[in-house]
XYZ file of C-alpha atoms in Angstrom:
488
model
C -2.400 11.169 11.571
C -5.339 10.580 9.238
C -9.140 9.563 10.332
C -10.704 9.844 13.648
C -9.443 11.425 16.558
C -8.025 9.951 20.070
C -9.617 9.933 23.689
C -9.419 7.880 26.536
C -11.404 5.416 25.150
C -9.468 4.713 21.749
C -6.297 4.273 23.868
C -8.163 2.158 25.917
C -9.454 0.237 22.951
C -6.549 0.270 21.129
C -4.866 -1.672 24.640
C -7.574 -4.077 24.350
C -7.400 -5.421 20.851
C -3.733 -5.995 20.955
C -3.624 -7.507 24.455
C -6.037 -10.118 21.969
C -4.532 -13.182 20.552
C -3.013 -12.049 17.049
C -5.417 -13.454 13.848
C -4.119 -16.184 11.053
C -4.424 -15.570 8.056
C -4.330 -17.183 4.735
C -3.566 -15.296 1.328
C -2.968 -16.558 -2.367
C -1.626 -13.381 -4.278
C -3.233 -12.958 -8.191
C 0.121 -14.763 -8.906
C -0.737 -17.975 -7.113
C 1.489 -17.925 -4.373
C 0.210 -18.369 -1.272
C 1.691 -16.693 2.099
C 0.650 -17.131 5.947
C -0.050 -14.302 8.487
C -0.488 -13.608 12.113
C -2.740 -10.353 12.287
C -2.407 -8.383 15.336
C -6.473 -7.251 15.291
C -5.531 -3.837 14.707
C -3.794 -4.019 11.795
C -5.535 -3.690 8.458
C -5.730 -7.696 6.944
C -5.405 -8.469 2.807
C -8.809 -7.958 1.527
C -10.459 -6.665 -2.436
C -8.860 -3.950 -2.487
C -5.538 -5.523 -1.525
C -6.172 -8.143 -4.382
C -6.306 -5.200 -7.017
C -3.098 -3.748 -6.210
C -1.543 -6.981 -6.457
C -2.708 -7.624 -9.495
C -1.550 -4.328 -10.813
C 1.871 -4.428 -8.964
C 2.446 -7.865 -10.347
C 1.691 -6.587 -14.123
C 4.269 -4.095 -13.691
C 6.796 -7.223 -14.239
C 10.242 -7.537 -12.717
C 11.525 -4.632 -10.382
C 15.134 -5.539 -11.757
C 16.588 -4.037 -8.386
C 14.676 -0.809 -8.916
C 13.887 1.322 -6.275
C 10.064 0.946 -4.467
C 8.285 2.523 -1.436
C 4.986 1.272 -0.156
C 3.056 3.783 2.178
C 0.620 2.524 4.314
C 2.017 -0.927 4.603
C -0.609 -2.649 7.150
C 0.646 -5.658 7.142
C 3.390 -5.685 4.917
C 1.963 -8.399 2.125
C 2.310 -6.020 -1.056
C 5.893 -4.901 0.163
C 6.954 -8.425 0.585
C 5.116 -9.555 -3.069
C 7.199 -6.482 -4.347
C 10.406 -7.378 -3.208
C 9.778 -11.497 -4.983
C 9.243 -9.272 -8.241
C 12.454 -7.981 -7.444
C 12.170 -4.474 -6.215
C 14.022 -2.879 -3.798
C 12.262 -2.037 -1.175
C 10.910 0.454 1.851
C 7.717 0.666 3.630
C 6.394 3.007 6.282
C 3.064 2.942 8.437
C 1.489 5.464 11.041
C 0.537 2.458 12.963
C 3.682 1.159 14.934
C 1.879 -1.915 15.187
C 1.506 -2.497 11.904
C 5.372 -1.588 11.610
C 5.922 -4.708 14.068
C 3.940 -6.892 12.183
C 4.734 -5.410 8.668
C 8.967 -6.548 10.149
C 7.532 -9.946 11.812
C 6.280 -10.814 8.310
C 9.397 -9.800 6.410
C 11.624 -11.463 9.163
C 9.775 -14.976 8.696
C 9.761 -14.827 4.605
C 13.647 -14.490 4.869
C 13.075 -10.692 3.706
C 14.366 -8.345 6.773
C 16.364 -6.113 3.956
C 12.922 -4.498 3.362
C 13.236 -1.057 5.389
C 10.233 -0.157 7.583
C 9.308 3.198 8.875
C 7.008 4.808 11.653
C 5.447 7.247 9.659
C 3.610 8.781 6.364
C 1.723 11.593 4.833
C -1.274 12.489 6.334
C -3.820 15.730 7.075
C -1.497 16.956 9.682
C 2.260 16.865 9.065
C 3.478 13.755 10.908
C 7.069 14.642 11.244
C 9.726 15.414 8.069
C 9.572 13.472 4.842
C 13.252 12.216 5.628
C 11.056 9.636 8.994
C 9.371 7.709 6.185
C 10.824 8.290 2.769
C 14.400 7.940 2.975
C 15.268 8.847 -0.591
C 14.503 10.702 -3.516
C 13.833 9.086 -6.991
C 11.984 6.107 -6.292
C 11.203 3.778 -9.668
C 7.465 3.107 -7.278
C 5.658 4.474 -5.375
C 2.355 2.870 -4.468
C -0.150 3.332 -0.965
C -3.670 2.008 -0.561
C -5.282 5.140 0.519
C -7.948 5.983 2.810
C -11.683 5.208 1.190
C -13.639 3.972 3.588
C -16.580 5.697 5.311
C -17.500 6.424 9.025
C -20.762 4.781 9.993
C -21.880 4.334 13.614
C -22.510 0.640 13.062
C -18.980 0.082 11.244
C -16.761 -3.041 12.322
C -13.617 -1.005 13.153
C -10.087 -2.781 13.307
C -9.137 0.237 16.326
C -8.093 3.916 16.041
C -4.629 3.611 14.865
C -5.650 1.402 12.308
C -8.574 3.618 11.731
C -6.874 6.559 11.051
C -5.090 5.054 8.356
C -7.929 3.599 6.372
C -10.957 6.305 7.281
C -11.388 8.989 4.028
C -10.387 11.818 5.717
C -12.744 15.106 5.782
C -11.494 19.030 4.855
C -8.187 17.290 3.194
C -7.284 15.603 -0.045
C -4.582 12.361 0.502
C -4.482 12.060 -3.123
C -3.731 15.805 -3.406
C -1.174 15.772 -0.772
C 0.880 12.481 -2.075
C 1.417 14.134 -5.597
C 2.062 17.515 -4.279
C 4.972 16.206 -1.706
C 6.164 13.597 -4.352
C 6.571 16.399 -6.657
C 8.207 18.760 -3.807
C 10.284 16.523 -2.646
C 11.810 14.745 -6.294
C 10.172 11.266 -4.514
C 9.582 9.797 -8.171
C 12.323 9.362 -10.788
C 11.694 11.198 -13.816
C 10.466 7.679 -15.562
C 9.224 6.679 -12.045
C 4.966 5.346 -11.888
C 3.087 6.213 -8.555
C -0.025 3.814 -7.910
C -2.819 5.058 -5.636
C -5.827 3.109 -4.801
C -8.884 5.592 -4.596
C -12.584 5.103 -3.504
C -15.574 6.074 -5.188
C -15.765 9.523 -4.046
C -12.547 10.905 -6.446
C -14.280 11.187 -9.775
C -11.710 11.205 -12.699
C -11.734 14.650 -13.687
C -10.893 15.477 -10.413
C -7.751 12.946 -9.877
C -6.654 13.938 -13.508
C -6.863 18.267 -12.637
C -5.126 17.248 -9.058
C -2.089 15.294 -10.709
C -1.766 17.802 -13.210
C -1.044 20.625 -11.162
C 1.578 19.250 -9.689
C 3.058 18.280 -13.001
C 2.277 14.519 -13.241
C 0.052 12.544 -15.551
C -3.105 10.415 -14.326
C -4.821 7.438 -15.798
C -7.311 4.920 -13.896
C -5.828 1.435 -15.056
C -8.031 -0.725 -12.715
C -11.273 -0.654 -11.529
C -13.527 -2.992 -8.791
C -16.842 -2.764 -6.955
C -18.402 -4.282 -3.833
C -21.059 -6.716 -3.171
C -22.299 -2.999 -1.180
C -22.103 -1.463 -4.738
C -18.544 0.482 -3.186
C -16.141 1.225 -5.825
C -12.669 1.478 -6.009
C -9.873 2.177 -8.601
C -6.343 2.617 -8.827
C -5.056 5.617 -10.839
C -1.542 5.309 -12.631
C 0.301 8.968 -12.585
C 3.676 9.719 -13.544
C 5.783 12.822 -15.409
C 4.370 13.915 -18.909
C 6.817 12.544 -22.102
C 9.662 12.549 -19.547
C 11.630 10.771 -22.813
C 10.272 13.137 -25.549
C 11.601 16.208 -26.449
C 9.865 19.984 -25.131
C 11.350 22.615 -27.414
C 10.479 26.176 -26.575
C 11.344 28.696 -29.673
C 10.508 32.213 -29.482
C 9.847 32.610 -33.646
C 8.660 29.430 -35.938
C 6.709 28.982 -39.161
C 3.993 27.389 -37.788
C 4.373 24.566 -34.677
C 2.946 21.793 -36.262
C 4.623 22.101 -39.649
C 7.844 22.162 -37.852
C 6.748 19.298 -35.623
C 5.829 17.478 -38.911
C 8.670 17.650 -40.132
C 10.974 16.551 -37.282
C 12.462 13.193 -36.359
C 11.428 13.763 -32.740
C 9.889 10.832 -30.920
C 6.191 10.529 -29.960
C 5.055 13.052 -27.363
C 7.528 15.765 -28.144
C 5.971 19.046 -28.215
C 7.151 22.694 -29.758
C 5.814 25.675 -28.509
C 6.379 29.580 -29.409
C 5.503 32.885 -28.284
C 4.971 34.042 -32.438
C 3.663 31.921 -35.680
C 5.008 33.443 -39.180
C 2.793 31.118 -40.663
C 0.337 30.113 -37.879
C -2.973 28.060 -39.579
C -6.436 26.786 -38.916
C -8.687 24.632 -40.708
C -8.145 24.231 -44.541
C -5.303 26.797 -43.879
C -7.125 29.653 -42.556
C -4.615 32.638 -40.741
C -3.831 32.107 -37.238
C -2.980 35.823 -35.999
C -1.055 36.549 -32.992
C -2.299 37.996 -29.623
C 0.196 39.622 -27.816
C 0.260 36.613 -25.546
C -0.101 33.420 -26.901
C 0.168 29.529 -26.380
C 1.081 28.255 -29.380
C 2.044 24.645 -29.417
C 1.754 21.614 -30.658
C 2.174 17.309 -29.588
C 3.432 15.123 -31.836
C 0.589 12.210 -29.833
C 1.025 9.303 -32.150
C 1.054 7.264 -34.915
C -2.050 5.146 -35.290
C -5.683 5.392 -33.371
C -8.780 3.137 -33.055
C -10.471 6.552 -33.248
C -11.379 9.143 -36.284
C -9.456 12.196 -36.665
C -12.742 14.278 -35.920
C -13.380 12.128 -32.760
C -9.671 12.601 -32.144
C -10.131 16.737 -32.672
C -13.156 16.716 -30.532
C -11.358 14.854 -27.510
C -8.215 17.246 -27.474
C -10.883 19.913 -27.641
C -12.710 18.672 -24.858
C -9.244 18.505 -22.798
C -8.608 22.053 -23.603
C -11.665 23.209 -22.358
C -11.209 21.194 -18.885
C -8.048 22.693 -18.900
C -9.040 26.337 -18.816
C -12.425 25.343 -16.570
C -9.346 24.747 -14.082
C -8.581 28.345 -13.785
C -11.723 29.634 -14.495
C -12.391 32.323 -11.056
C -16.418 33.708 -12.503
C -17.471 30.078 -13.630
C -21.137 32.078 -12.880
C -20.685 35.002 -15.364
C -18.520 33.399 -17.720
C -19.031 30.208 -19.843
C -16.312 28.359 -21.711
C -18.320 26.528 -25.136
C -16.475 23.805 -27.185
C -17.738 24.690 -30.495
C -17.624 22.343 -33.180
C -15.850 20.899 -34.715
C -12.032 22.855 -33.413
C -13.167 25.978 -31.476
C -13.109 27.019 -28.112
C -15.190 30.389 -27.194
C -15.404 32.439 -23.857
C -19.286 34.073 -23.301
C -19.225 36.468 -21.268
C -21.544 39.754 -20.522
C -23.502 38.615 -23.041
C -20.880 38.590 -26.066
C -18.838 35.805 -27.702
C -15.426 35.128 -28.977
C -13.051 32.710 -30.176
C -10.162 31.906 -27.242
C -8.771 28.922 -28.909
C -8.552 26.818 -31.845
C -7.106 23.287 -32.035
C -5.903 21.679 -34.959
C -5.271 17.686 -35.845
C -2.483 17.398 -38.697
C -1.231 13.617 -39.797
C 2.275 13.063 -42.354
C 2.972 9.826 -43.927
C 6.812 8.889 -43.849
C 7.156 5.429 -44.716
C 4.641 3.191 -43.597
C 4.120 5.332 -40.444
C 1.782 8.164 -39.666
C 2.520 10.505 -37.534
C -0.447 12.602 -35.915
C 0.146 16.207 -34.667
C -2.325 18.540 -32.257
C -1.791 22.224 -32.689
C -3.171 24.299 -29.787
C -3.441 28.159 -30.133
C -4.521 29.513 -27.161
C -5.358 34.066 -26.818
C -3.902 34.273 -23.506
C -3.869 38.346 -23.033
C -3.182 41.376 -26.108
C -2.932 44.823 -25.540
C -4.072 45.999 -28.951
C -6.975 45.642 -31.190
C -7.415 41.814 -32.838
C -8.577 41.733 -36.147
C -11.790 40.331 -36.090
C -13.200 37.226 -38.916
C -16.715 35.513 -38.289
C -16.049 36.451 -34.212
C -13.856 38.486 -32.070
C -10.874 36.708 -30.373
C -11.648 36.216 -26.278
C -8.459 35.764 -23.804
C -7.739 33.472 -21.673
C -6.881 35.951 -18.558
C -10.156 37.047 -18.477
C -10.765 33.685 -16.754
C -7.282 33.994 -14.348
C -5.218 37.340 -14.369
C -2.424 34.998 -13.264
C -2.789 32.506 -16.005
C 0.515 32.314 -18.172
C 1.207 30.099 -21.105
C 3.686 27.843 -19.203
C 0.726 26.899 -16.280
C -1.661 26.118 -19.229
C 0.714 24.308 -21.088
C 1.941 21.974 -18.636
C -1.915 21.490 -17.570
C -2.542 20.343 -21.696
C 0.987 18.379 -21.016
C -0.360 16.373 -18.348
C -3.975 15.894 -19.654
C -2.093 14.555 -23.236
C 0.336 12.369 -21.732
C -2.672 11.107 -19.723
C -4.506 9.960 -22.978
C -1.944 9.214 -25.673
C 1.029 8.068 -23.677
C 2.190 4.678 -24.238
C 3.881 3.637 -20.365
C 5.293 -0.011 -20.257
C 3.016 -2.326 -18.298
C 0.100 0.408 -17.800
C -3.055 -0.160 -20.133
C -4.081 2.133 -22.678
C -6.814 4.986 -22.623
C -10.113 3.144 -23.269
C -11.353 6.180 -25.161
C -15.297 5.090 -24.852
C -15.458 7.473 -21.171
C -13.639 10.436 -22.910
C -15.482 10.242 -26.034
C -18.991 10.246 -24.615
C -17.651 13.418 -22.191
C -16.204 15.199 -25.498
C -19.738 14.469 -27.786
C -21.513 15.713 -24.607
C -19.308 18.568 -24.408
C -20.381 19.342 -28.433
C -23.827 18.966 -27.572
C -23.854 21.587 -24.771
C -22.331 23.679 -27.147
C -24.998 23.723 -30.193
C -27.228 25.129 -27.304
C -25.447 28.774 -27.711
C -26.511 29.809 -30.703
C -29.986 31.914 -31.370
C -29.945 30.516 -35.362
C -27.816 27.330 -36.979
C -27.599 27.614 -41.122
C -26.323 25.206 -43.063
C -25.621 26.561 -46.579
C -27.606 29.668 -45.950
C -30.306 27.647 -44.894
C -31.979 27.741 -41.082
C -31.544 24.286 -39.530
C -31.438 22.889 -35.775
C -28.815 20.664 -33.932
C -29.460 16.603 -34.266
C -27.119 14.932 -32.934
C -23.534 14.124 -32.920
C -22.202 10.513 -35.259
C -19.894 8.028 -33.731
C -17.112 9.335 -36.449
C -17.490 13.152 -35.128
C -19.681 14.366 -37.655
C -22.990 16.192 -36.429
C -26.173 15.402 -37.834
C -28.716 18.599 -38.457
C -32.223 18.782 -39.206
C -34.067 21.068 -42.196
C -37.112 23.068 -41.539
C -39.051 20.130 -43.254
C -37.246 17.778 -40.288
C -34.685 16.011 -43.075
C -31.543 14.631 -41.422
C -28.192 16.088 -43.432
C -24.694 14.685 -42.439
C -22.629 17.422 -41.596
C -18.606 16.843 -42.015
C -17.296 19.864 -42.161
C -17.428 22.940 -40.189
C -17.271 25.470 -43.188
C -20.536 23.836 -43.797
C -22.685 25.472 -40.948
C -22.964 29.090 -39.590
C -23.504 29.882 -35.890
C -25.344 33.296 -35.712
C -25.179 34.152 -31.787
């Protein structure tokens, strides 16, 4: 079980709240409809947080008879809401008396099909996955999970109850629901998993957790406390599950191909060798002997520029390889602006990855492609341009092109992904971390020119141009990246 530990006294507590008479309770779901419930003290009542995952299951729309498991039930209100919005549905606790009162609930609201379970995931293994998820491929999957902190003076409902709402220390939840969800094929390939998340999972870190174990994460609700405690519930599900992934060991170039396909939004091409690989204004894209090359067909229109739009899918490559960076002390990963990602390390400098935003017209539609070329290993001598090429297993000898692709994948899908009923990325967050990313970066060079001529870093424009200063302090608007000269 999750949370605090048991002793003589929380047995003996635990015996003394439920030998209390059960509490009534009164709650109007975001939908209006109001139900009645008779609380056993120990079992975890509707509160705020209960009130956001309403609201969010109830967006999802009509179940249509799909398939739903609730973990974590407490009282059983969000099953029973789930199965008037037409899901199917299962439940499981830890607490068995919140599995009596969960069944008590769905017995008096004429709803006894909904299977309950003694059981869940927790820090210690509490018995096979079979005890509380019967099946595989669930359309839902959705659990309220531990946030709450200890404090000596805390109000608590009584240990069993406890140990399903107390954060838990030296173990993720969060990590260990998407890791046994992807183990176990709990989520159909289309399915959504909702997890409600206190204030101590910062989004980077729920977005690296869901993508190593394959899944994509977005926070699609957010709500605070009159105790300034916040909660959110992130969204996460598998990357383009309905878009095509097309490996090919020799192509042209990715994104020319990708261009030129009919493949839906968030297909992807990948290959181990470029004919024709480019960068910017066409510039040669030479091979390492290991290579991701690949590119994401993302979309077809954005409220955002196509620099701010290069800068964020730089900014997710870099987060991506931070993930398997093992020396994060003696080596730095730069975003360099406006398409470059560089490794510094001992001192020296060089170009690990470039990234690449390509739009077509056909029709009235335009279609937006990233191309991603990341130096993953070589065992000969790279020609060298304005830098020498840096590799990617200098950060993780057992980084491969198939662990850093499905990482990109995830973090992508995560952005750009259009999911029925979900919101879309409000790209404000993710901007501001991308410009701040650029900024950090104009701090690596010893001497900036622009046109031959010294200058220093300004700032960075809401469009994704940078703004540089003269020796005589004159502002000049910088748009392209030809433009300046980083001498290191």
């Amino acid at each position: 079980m999750s949370g605090v530990g048991f002793d003589d006294n929380s047995i003996s507590r635990e015996i003394e709240l439920i030998a209390k008479e059960p509490k009534f309770i009164s709650w109007k779901s975001p939908s209006g409809e109001s139900f009645q419930l008779n609380l056993p003290h120990t079992v975890y009542p509707p509160r705020e947080d209960t009130n956001l995952l309403a609201s969010r299951l109830i967006k999802l729309g009509s179940g249509k008879g799909r398939k739903c498991l609730e973990i974590g039930t407490g009282s059983g209100i969000l099953s029973l809401l789930c199965r008037r919005q037409g899901w199917r549905v299962e439940a499981c606790d830890i607490n068995p008396i919140a599995v009596a009162s969960a069944r008590e609930l769905f017995k008096q609201n004429y709803a006894e099909d909904i299977q309950v379970s003694e059981g869940g995931p927790g820090p210690k293994e509490d018995g096979k996955i079979k005890q509380w998820a019967k099946q595989e491929n669930y359309d839902l999957i959705f659990w309220n999970l531990p946030y709450l902190k200890i404090t000596k003076d805390a109000k608590l409902l009584g240990p069993l109850e406890d140990a399903a709402l107390i954060e838990t220390e030296g173990r993720d939840l969060f990590q260990l629901i998407v890791t046994k969800i992807d183990q176990n094929k709990l989520l159909s390939n289309d399915g959504i998993g909702l997890f409600l998340v206190g204030e101590s999972k910062s989004t980077e870190n729920l977005v690296s957790i869901a993508a190593k174990s394959g899944f994509a994460c977005r926070i699609t609700d957010t709500d605070s406390f009159d105790d300034g405690e916040q909660i959110k519930i992130v969204a996460v599900w598998r990357p383009f599950a309905k878009a095509k992934k097309i490996h090919q060991t020799t192509v042209t170039s990715t994104s020319t191909e990708l261009l030129s396909s009919s493949w839906p939004i968030g297909s992807s091409l990948s290959s181990d060798y470029q004919t024709n690989g480019h960068g910017r204004r066409g510039r040669r894209w030479d091979n390492a002997s290991e290579v991701l090359a690949c590119s994401w067909k993302i979309g077809t229109s954005f409220e955002i520029s196509p620099n701010i739009l290069q800068l964020i899918c730089g900014f997710i490559v870099k987060q991506s390889l931070l993930q398997y960076n093992q020396s994060p002390h003696t080596i730095q990963i730069i975003q360099k602006w406006p398409n470059d990602i560089l490794l510094k390390q001992d001192g020296k400098i060089g170009k690990v990855c470039g990234v690449l935003i390509e739009s077509i017209s056909k029709g009235n539609v335009s279609e937006t492609v990233i191309g991603i070329g990341i130096n993953l290993s070589t065992s000969e001598e790279m020609p060298v341009y304005e830098m020498p090429a840096s590799f990617a297993d200098s950060l993780d000898k057992e980084i491969s092109r198939q662990i850093i692709q499905t990482e990109i994948d995830c973090r992508l899908a995560g952005l750009f992904e259009d999911i029925t009923n979900i919101p879309k990325t409000n790209f404000l967050a993710i901007t501001n971390l991308a410009s701040k990313s650029i900024i950090d970066g104009f701090t690596t060079p010893r001497e900036l020119l622009y046109r031959n001529k010294k200058v220093s870093f300004h700032s960075v424009k809401s469009d994704g141009c940078v703004i540089v200063c003269d020796e005589n302090n004159q502002q000049i608007i910088c748009d392209e990246g030809e433009s300046l000269k980083w001498n290191f």
